[in-house]
Coordinates of C-alpha atoms in Angstrom, one line a residue:
Chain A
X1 CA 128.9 101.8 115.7
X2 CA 130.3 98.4 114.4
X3 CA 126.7 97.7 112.8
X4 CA 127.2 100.6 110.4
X5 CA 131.0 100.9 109.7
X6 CA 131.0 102.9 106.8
X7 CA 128.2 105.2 108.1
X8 CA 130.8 107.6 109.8
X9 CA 132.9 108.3 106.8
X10 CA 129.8 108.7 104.2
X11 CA 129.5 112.3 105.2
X12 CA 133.0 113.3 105.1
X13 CA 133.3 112.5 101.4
X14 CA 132.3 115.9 100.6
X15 CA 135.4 117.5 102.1
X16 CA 137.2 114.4 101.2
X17 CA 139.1 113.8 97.8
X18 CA 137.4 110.6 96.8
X19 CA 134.3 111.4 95.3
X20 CA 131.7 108.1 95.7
X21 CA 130.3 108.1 92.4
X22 CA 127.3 105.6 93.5
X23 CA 127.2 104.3 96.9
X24 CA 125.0 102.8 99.4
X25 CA 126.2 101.5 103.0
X26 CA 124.5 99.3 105.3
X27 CA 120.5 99.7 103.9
X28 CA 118.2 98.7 106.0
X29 CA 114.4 99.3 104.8
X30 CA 111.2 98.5 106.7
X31 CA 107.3 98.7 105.3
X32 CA 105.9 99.2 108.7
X33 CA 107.1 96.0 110.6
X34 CA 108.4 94.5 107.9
X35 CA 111.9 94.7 107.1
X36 CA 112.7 93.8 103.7
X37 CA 116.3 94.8 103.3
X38 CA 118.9 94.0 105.9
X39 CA 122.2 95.7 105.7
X40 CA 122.6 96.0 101.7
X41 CA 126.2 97.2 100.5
X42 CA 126.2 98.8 96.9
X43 CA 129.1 100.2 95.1
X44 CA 128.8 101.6 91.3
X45 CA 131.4 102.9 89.6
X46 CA 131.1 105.3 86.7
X47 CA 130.1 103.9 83.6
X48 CA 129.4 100.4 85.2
X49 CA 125.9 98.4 84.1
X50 CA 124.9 96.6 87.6
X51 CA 122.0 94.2 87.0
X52 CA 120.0 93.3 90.1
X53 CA 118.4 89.9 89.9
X54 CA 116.3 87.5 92.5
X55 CA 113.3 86.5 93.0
X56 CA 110.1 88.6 93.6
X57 CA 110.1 89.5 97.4
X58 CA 114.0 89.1 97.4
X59 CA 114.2 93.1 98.0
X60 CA 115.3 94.0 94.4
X61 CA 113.2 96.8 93.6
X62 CA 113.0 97.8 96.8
X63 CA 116.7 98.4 96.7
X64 CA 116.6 100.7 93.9
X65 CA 113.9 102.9 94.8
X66 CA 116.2 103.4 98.3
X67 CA 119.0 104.7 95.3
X68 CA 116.8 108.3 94.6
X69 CA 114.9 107.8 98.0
X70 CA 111.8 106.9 96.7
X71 CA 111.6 104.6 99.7
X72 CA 113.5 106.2 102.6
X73 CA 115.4 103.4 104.4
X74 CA 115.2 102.9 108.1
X75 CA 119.3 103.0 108.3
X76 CA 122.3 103.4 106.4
X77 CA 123.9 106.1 103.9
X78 CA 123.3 107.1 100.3
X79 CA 126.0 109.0 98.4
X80 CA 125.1 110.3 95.2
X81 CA 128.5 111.8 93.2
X82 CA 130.1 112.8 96.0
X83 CA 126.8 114.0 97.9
X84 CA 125.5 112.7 100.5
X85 CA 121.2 111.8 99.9
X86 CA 121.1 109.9 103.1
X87 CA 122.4 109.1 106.1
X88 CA 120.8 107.6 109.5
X89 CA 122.4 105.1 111.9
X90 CA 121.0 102.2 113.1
X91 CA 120.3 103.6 116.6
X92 CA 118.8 106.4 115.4
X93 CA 121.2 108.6 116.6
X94 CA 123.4 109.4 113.8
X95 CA 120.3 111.1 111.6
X96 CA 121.5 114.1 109.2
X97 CA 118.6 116.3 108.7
X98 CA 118.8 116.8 104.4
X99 CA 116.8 119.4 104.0
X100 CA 113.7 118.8 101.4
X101 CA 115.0 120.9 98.2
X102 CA 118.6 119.8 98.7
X103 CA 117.4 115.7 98.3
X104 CA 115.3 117.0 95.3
X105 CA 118.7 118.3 93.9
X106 CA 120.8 114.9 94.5
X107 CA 117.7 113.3 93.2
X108 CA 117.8 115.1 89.5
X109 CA 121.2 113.5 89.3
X110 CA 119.2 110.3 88.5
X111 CA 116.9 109.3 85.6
X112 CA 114.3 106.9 86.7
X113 CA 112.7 104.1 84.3
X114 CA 109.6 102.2 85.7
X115 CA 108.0 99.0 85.0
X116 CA 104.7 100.7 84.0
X117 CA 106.1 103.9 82.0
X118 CA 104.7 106.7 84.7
X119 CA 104.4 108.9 81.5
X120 CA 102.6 111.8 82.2
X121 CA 99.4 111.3 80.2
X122 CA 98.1 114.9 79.8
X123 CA 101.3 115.7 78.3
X124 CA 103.0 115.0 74.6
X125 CA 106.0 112.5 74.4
X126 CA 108.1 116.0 73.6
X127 CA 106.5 117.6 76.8
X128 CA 107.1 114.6 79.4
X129 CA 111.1 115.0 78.1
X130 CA 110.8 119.0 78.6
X131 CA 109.1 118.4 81.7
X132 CA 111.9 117.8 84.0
X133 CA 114.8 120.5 82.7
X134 CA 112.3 123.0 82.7
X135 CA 110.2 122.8 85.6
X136 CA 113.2 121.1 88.0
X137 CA 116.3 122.7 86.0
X138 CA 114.4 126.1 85.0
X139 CA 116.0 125.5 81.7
X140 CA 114.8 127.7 78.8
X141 CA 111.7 126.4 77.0
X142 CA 113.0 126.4 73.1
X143 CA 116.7 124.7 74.3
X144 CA 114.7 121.7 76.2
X145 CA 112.8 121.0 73.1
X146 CA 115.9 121.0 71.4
X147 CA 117.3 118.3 73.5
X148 CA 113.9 116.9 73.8
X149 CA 114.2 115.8 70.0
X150 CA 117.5 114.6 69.8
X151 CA 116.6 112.5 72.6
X152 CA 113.7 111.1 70.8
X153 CA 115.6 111.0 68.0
X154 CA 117.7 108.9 69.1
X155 CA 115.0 106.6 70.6
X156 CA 114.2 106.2 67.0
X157 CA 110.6 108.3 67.7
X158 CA 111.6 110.9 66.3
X159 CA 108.1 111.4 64.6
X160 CA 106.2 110.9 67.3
X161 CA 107.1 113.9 69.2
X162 CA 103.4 115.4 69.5
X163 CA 101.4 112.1 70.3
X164 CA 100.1 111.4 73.5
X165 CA 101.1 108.6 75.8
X166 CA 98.1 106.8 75.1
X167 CA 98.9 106.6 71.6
X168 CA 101.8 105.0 71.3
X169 CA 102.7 101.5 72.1
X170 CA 104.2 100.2 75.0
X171 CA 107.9 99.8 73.8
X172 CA 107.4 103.2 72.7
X173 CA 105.9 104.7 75.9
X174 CA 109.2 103.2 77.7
X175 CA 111.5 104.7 75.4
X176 CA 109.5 107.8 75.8
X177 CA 109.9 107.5 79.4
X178 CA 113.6 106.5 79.0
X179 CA 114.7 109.6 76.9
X180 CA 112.4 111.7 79.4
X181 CA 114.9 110.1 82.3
X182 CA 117.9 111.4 79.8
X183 CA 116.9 115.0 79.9
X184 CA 117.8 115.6 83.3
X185 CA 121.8 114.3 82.4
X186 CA 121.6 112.3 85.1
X187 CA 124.6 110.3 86.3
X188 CA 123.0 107.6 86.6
X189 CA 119.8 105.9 85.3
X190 CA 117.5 103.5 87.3
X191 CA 115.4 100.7 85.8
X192 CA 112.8 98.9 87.3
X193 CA 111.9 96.3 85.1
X194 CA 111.5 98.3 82.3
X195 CA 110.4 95.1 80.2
X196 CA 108.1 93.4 82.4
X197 CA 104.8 95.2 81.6
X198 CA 105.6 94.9 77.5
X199 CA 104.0 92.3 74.8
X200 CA 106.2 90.0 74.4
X201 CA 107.2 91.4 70.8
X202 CA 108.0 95.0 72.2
X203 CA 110.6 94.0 74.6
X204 CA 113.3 93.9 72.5
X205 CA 113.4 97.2 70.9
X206 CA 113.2 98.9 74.8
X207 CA 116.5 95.9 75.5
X208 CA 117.9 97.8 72.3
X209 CA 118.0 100.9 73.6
X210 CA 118.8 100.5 77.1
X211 CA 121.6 98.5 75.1
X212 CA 122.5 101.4 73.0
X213 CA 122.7 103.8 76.4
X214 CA 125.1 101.3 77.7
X215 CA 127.4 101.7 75.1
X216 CA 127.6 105.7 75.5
X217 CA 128.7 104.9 78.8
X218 CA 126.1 105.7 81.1
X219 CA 126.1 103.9 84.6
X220 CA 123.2 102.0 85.0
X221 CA 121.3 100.2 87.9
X222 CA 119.0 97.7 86.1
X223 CA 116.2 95.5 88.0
X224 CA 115.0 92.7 85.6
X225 CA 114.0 89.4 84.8
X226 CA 115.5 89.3 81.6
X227 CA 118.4 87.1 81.9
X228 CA 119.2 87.3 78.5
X229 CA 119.7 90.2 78.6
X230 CA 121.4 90.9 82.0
X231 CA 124.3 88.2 80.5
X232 CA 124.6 90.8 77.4
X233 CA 124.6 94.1 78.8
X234 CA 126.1 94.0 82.9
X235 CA 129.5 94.2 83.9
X236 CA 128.0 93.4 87.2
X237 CA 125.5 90.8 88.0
X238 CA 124.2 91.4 92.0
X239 CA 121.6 88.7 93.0
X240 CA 119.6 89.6 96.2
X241 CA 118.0 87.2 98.1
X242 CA 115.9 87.7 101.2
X243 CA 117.0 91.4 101.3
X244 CA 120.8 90.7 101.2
X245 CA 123.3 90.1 98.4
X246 CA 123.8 86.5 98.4
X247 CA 126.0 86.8 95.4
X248 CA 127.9 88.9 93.2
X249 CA 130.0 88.8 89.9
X250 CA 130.7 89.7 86.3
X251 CA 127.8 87.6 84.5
X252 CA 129.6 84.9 82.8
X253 CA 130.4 84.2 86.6
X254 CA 127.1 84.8 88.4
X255 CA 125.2 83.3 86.0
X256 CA 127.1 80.2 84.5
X257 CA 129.0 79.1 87.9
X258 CA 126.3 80.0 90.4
X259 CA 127.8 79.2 93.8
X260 CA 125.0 80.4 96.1
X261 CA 122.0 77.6 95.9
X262 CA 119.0 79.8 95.6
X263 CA 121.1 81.3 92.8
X264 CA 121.7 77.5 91.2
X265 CA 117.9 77.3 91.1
X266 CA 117.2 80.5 90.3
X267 CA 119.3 80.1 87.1
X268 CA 118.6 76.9 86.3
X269 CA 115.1 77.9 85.8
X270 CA 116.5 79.4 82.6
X271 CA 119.1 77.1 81.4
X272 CA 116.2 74.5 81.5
X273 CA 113.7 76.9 78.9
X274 CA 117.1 77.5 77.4
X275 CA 116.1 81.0 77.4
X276 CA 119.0 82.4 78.5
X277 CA 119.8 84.2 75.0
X278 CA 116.5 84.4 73.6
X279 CA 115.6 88.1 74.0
X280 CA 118.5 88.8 72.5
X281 CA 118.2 86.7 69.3
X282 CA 114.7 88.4 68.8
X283 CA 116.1 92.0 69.4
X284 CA 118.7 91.0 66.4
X285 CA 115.8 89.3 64.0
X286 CA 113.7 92.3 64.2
X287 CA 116.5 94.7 63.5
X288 CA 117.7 92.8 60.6
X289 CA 113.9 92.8 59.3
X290 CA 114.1 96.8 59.8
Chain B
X1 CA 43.9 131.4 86.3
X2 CA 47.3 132.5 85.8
X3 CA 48.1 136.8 85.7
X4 CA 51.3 136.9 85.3
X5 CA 51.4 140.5 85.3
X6 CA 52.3 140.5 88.8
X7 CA 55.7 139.5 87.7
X8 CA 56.4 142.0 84.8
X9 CA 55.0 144.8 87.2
X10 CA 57.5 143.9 89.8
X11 CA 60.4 142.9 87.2
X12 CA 63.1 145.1 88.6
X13 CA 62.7 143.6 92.1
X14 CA 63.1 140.3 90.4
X15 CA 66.2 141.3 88.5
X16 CA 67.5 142.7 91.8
X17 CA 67.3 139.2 93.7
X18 CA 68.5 137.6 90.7
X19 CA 71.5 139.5 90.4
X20 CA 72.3 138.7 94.5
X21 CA 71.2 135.1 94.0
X22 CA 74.1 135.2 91.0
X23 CA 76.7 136.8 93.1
X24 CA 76.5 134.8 96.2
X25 CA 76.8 131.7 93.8
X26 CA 79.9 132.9 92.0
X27 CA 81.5 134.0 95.1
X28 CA 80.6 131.1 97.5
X29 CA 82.2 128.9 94.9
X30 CA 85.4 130.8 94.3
X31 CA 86.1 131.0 98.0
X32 CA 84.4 127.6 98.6
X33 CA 87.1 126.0 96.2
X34 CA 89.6 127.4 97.5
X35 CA 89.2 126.3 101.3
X36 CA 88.4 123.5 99.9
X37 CA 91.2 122.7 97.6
X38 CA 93.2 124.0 101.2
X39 CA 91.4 121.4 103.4
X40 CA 91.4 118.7 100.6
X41 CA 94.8 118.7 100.5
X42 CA 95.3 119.4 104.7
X43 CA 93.7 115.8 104.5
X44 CA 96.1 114.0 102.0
X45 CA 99.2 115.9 104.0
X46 CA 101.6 112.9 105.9
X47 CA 101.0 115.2 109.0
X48 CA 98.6 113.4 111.3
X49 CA 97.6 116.3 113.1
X50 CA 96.9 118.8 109.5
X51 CA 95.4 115.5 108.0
X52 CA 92.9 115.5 111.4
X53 CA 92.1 118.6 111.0
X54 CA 91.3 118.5 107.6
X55 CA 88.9 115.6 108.7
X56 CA 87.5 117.7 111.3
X57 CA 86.4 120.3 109.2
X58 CA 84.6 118.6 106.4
X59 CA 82.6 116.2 108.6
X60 CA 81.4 119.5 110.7
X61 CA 80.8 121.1 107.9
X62 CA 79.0 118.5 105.8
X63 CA 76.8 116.4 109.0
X64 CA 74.9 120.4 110.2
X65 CA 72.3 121.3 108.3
X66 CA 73.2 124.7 105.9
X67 CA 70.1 126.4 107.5
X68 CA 71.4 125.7 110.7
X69 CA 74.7 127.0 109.6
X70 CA 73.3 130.0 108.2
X71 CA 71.6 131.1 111.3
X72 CA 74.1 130.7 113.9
X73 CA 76.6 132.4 111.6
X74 CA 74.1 135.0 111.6
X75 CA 72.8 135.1 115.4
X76 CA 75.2 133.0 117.5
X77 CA 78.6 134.0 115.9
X78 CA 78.1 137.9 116.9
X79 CA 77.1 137.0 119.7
X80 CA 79.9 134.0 120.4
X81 CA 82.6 136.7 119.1
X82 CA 80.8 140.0 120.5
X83 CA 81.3 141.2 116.9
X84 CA 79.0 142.8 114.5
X85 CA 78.7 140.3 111.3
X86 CA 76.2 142.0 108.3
X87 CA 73.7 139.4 106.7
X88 CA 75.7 139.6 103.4
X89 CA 79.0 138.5 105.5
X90 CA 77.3 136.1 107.6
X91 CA 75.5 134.6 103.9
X92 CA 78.8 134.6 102.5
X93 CA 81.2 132.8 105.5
X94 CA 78.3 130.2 106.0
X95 CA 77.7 129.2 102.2
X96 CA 81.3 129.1 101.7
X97 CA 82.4 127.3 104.6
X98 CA 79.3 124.9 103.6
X99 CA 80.2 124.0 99.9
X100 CA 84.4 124.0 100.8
X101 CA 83.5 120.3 102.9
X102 CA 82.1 118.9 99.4
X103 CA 85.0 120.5 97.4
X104 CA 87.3 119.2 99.9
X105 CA 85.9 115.7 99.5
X106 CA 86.1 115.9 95.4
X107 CA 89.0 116.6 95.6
X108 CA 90.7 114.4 98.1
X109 CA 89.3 111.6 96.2
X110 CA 90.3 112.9 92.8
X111 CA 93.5 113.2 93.9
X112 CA 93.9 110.1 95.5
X113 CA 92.3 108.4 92.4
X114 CA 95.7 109.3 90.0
X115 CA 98.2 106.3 89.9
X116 CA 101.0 106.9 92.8
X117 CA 103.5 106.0 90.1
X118 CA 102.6 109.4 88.5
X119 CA 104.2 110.4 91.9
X120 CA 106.8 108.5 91.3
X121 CA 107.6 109.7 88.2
X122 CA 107.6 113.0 89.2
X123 CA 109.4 112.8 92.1
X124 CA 112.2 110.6 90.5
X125 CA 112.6 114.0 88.4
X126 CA 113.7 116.1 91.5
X127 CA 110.1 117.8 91.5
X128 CA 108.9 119.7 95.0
X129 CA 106.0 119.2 96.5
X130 CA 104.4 121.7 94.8
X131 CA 105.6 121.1 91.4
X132 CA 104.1 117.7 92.2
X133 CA 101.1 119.0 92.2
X134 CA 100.6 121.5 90.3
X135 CA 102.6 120.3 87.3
X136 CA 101.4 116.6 87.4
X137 CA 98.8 115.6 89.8
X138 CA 96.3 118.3 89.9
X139 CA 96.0 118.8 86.5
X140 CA 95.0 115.2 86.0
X141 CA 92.7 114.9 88.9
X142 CA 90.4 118.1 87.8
X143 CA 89.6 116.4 84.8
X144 CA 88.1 113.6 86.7
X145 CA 87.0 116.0 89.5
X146 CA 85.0 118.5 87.0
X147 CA 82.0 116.6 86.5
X148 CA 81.6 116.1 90.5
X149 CA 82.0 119.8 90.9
X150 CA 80.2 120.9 88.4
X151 CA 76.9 118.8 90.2
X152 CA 78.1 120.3 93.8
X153 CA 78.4 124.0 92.0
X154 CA 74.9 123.8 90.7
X155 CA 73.5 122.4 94.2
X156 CA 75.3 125.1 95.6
X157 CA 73.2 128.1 93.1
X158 CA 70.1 126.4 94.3
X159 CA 71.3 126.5 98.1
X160 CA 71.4 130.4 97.8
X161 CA 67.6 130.6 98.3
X162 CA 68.3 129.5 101.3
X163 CA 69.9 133.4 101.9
X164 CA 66.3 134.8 101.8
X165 CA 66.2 133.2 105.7
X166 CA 68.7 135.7 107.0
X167 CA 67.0 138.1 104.9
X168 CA 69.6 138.5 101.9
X169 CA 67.7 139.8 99.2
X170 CA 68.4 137.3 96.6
X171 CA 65.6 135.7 94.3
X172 CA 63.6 133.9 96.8
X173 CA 63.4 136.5 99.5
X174 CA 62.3 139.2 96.4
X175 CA 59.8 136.6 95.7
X176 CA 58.0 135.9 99.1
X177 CA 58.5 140.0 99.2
X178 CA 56.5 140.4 95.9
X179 CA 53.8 138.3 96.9
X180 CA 53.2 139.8 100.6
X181 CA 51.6 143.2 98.8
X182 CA 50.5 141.3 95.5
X183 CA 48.5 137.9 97.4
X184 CA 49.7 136.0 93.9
X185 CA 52.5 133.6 95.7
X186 CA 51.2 131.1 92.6
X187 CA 52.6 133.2 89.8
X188 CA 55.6 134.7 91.4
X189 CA 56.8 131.5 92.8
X190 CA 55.7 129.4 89.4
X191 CA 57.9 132.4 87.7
X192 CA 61.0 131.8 90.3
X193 CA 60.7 128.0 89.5
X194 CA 60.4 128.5 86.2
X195 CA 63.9 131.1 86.6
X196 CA 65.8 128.1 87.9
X197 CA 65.2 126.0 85.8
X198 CA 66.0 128.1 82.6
X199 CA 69.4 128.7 84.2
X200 CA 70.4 124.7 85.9
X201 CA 69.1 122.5 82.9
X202 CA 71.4 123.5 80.6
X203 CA 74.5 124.1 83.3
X204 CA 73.5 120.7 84.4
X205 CA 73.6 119.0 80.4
X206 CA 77.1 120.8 80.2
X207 CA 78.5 119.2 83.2
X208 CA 77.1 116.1 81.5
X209 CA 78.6 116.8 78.4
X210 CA 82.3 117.6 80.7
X211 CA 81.8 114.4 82.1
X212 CA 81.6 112.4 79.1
X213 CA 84.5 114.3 77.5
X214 CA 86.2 113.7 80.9
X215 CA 85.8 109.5 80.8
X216 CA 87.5 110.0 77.4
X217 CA 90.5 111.9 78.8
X218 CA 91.5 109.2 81.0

């Protein structure tokens, strides 16, 4: 019981008057006999960016792909706006049976970005964005679109509604995919290094707009290497190392005053390259040469 | 040397077993594809035992010999069952059965050949299983998959002939019929050749065509 401590209250919160916006307790996750995350605490509150940083095998993505149970963890509890997406205790005795179309419910609550775009490529830009309210939300055809444009809109694509995937460019294949993530009004959007696959020169206008969503006040759970921009945009900076959090804090904290020693290093790397700002000083060129 | 008159005498017959040798292909594919499309995904399902099963079937089906599948559908089954199964049933259940194990394979391995992050992605919407597939996966994976089928439906025509064996009356058996009372197997087989031919070649530059158009789509 101790090993899970908040396990036992997770599914109460429905009856209870505190509604979790975004939390995970205790995460464990295994790939077979691999365990790559080992007890992971998460709290988000509404409206707060949360970057997750560390180095590749730290458990990062991992992490958020446990958030809509694209990887199911071995233990803990998920709690999704007040409703509970997982729950199993360490023993295995604690297991809540979800049943299939209620965890495809919770899961609509999030929008999902991924590093390689996932756009569905036998389908316009207009129709990935419509895919989701109407096929998951059985929301009618002509008001998707509707919101299907505005969202491209304000993607800045807003001409581009009838190409293909394979037409556009990268940065505008993630924005796509970002606006198709949108649709579903999620309350909350995951990315998973939604800049790594990009030419260099496309990654700022994707920073832009996950910028831009910030500022509405969506909550965000961001995976990325972009330190630059992780400074800019997170109220939260979480660095995971070997499938724990090692350290967490606003980023002028995290990332300036690193405590943890991994994390020196791991920062460091980008003091050195004084890269630390450099996304961000291309994001502003290019959209002063617009 | 050649009298093909032998062939225009006896045209109706022909017409008859072409017709039959038309039906059992249309029909044997329909129902092939879908057992197979049923098996192909029994195979990709995270249930060990449906998955198995799935397995089982397309390596029976595909390692016996369709002759010796047509003839113990047609001799041993009734007999296995102590039920009465007609020639046309028995041609039916056995082709069928025969092509699904091909069709399952085609499409297991088109399915299996789209990205999982299109899985992902879909699933990250809040999409069911079946929304997953039908909304997302399938309809990329048949692209890829049409060319294959397209070369396993026009085996499957030419596999038909094999009918005349039970005695189905389809083109072949109508043929070997003709030239019992008309001693001219050269023309009426040269004609049935001939037949095939007019009706695969350009099926099979279609499929071609479907293929090319299909590289393109990906």
């Amino acid at each position: 019981m101790n090993s899970a401590p908040h396990g036992k209250t997770a599914p109460k919160t429905k009856t209870g008057e505190k509604r979790d916006f975004l939390r995970l307790d205790d995460i464990c996750l295994k790939y077979g006999a691999k365990q790559v995350l080992f007890g992971v605490d998460l709290e988000v509150a509404e409206g707060e960016v949360v970057v997750l940083i560390g180095s590749s095998g730290s458990g990062k993505t991992s992490l958020l792909r446990c958030i809509n149970l694209l990887n199911q963890p071995s233990s803990g509890s998920i709690v999704i706006d007040g409703d509970v997406l997982f729950h199993a205790e360490e023993s295995g005795n604690g297991h809540m049976e979800i049943p299939k179309a209620e965890v495809n419910r919770i899961r609509s609550k999030t929008g999902m970005v991924f590093q390689q775009f996932n756009l569905f490529p036998h389908m316009t830009a207009i129709e990935n964005i419509m895919e989701g309210p109407v096929t998951v939300k059985k929301q009618d055809k002509k008001q998707a679109r509707e919101r299907a444009e505005e969202l491209l809109a304000s993607m800045g694509l807003a001409e581009h509604g009838n190409k293909y995937p394979r037409q556009l460019s990268g940065g505008q294949q993630q924005r796509v995919a970002i606006a198709r993530g949108m649709a579903m009004d999620p309350k909350v959007m995951l990315f998973d290094e939604p800049t790594s696959a990009l030419d260099p020169e496309l990654v700022g206008e994707v920073m832009k707009a996950m910028e831009s969503l910030a500022e509405t006040g969506m909550t965000m759970v961001i995976v990325t290497h972009e330190i630059g921009f992780a400074y800019e945009v997170a109220d939260r900076v979480v660095f995971l190392d070997q499938g724990v959090i090692a350290e967490q804090g606003p980023p002028s904290e995290v990332l300036l005053h690193p405590k943890h020693p991994r994390l020196k290093s791991f920062v460091e790397r980008f003091h050195d390259s004084a890269d630390l700002l450099r996304p961000f000083l291309e994001a502003k060129q290019s959209e002063q040469a617009e | 040397m050649f009298d093909f008159s032998v062939v225009t005498n006896n045209a109706h017959l022909i017409w008859e077993g072409l017709l039959i040798t038309l039906y059992y292909t249309v029909i044997t594919i329909a129902a092939g594809l879908l057992i197979g499309l049923i098996v192909g995904l029994m195979q990709l399902s995270s249930s060990r035992i449906l998955a198995f099963l799935g397995r089982i079937y397309v390596e029976f089906f595909r390692n016996i010999p369709l002759l010796v599948i047509l003839l113990w559908v047609y001799f041993a089954l009734p007999i296995f069952l102590g039920i009465n199964i007609t020639k046309g049933w028995a041609g039916f259940i056995g082709l069928s059965c025969y092509v699904a194990s091909f069709y399952a394979e085609i499409l297991r391995a088109g399915i299996q050949s789209i990205d999982p992050g299109q899985t992902d992605a879909a699933t990250a919407l809040g999409m069911s299983y079946k929304q997953r597939m039908f909304r997302v996966i399938l309809p990329q994976a048949l692209r890829r998959m049409i060319p294959p089928l397209a070369g396993q439906s026009i085996i499957q025509m030419k596999n038909t002939t094999l009918l005349s064996i039970i005695t189905v009356p389809d083109l072949l058996y109508q043929a070997s019929y003709i030239s019992s009372f008309t001693y001219r197997p050269m023309e009426i087989y040269t004609a049935i050749g001939a037949m095939f031919l007019i009706l695969l070649v350009p099926l099979t530059l279609l499929a071609r065509k479907l293929e090319q158009s299909g590289m393109n789509v990906k």
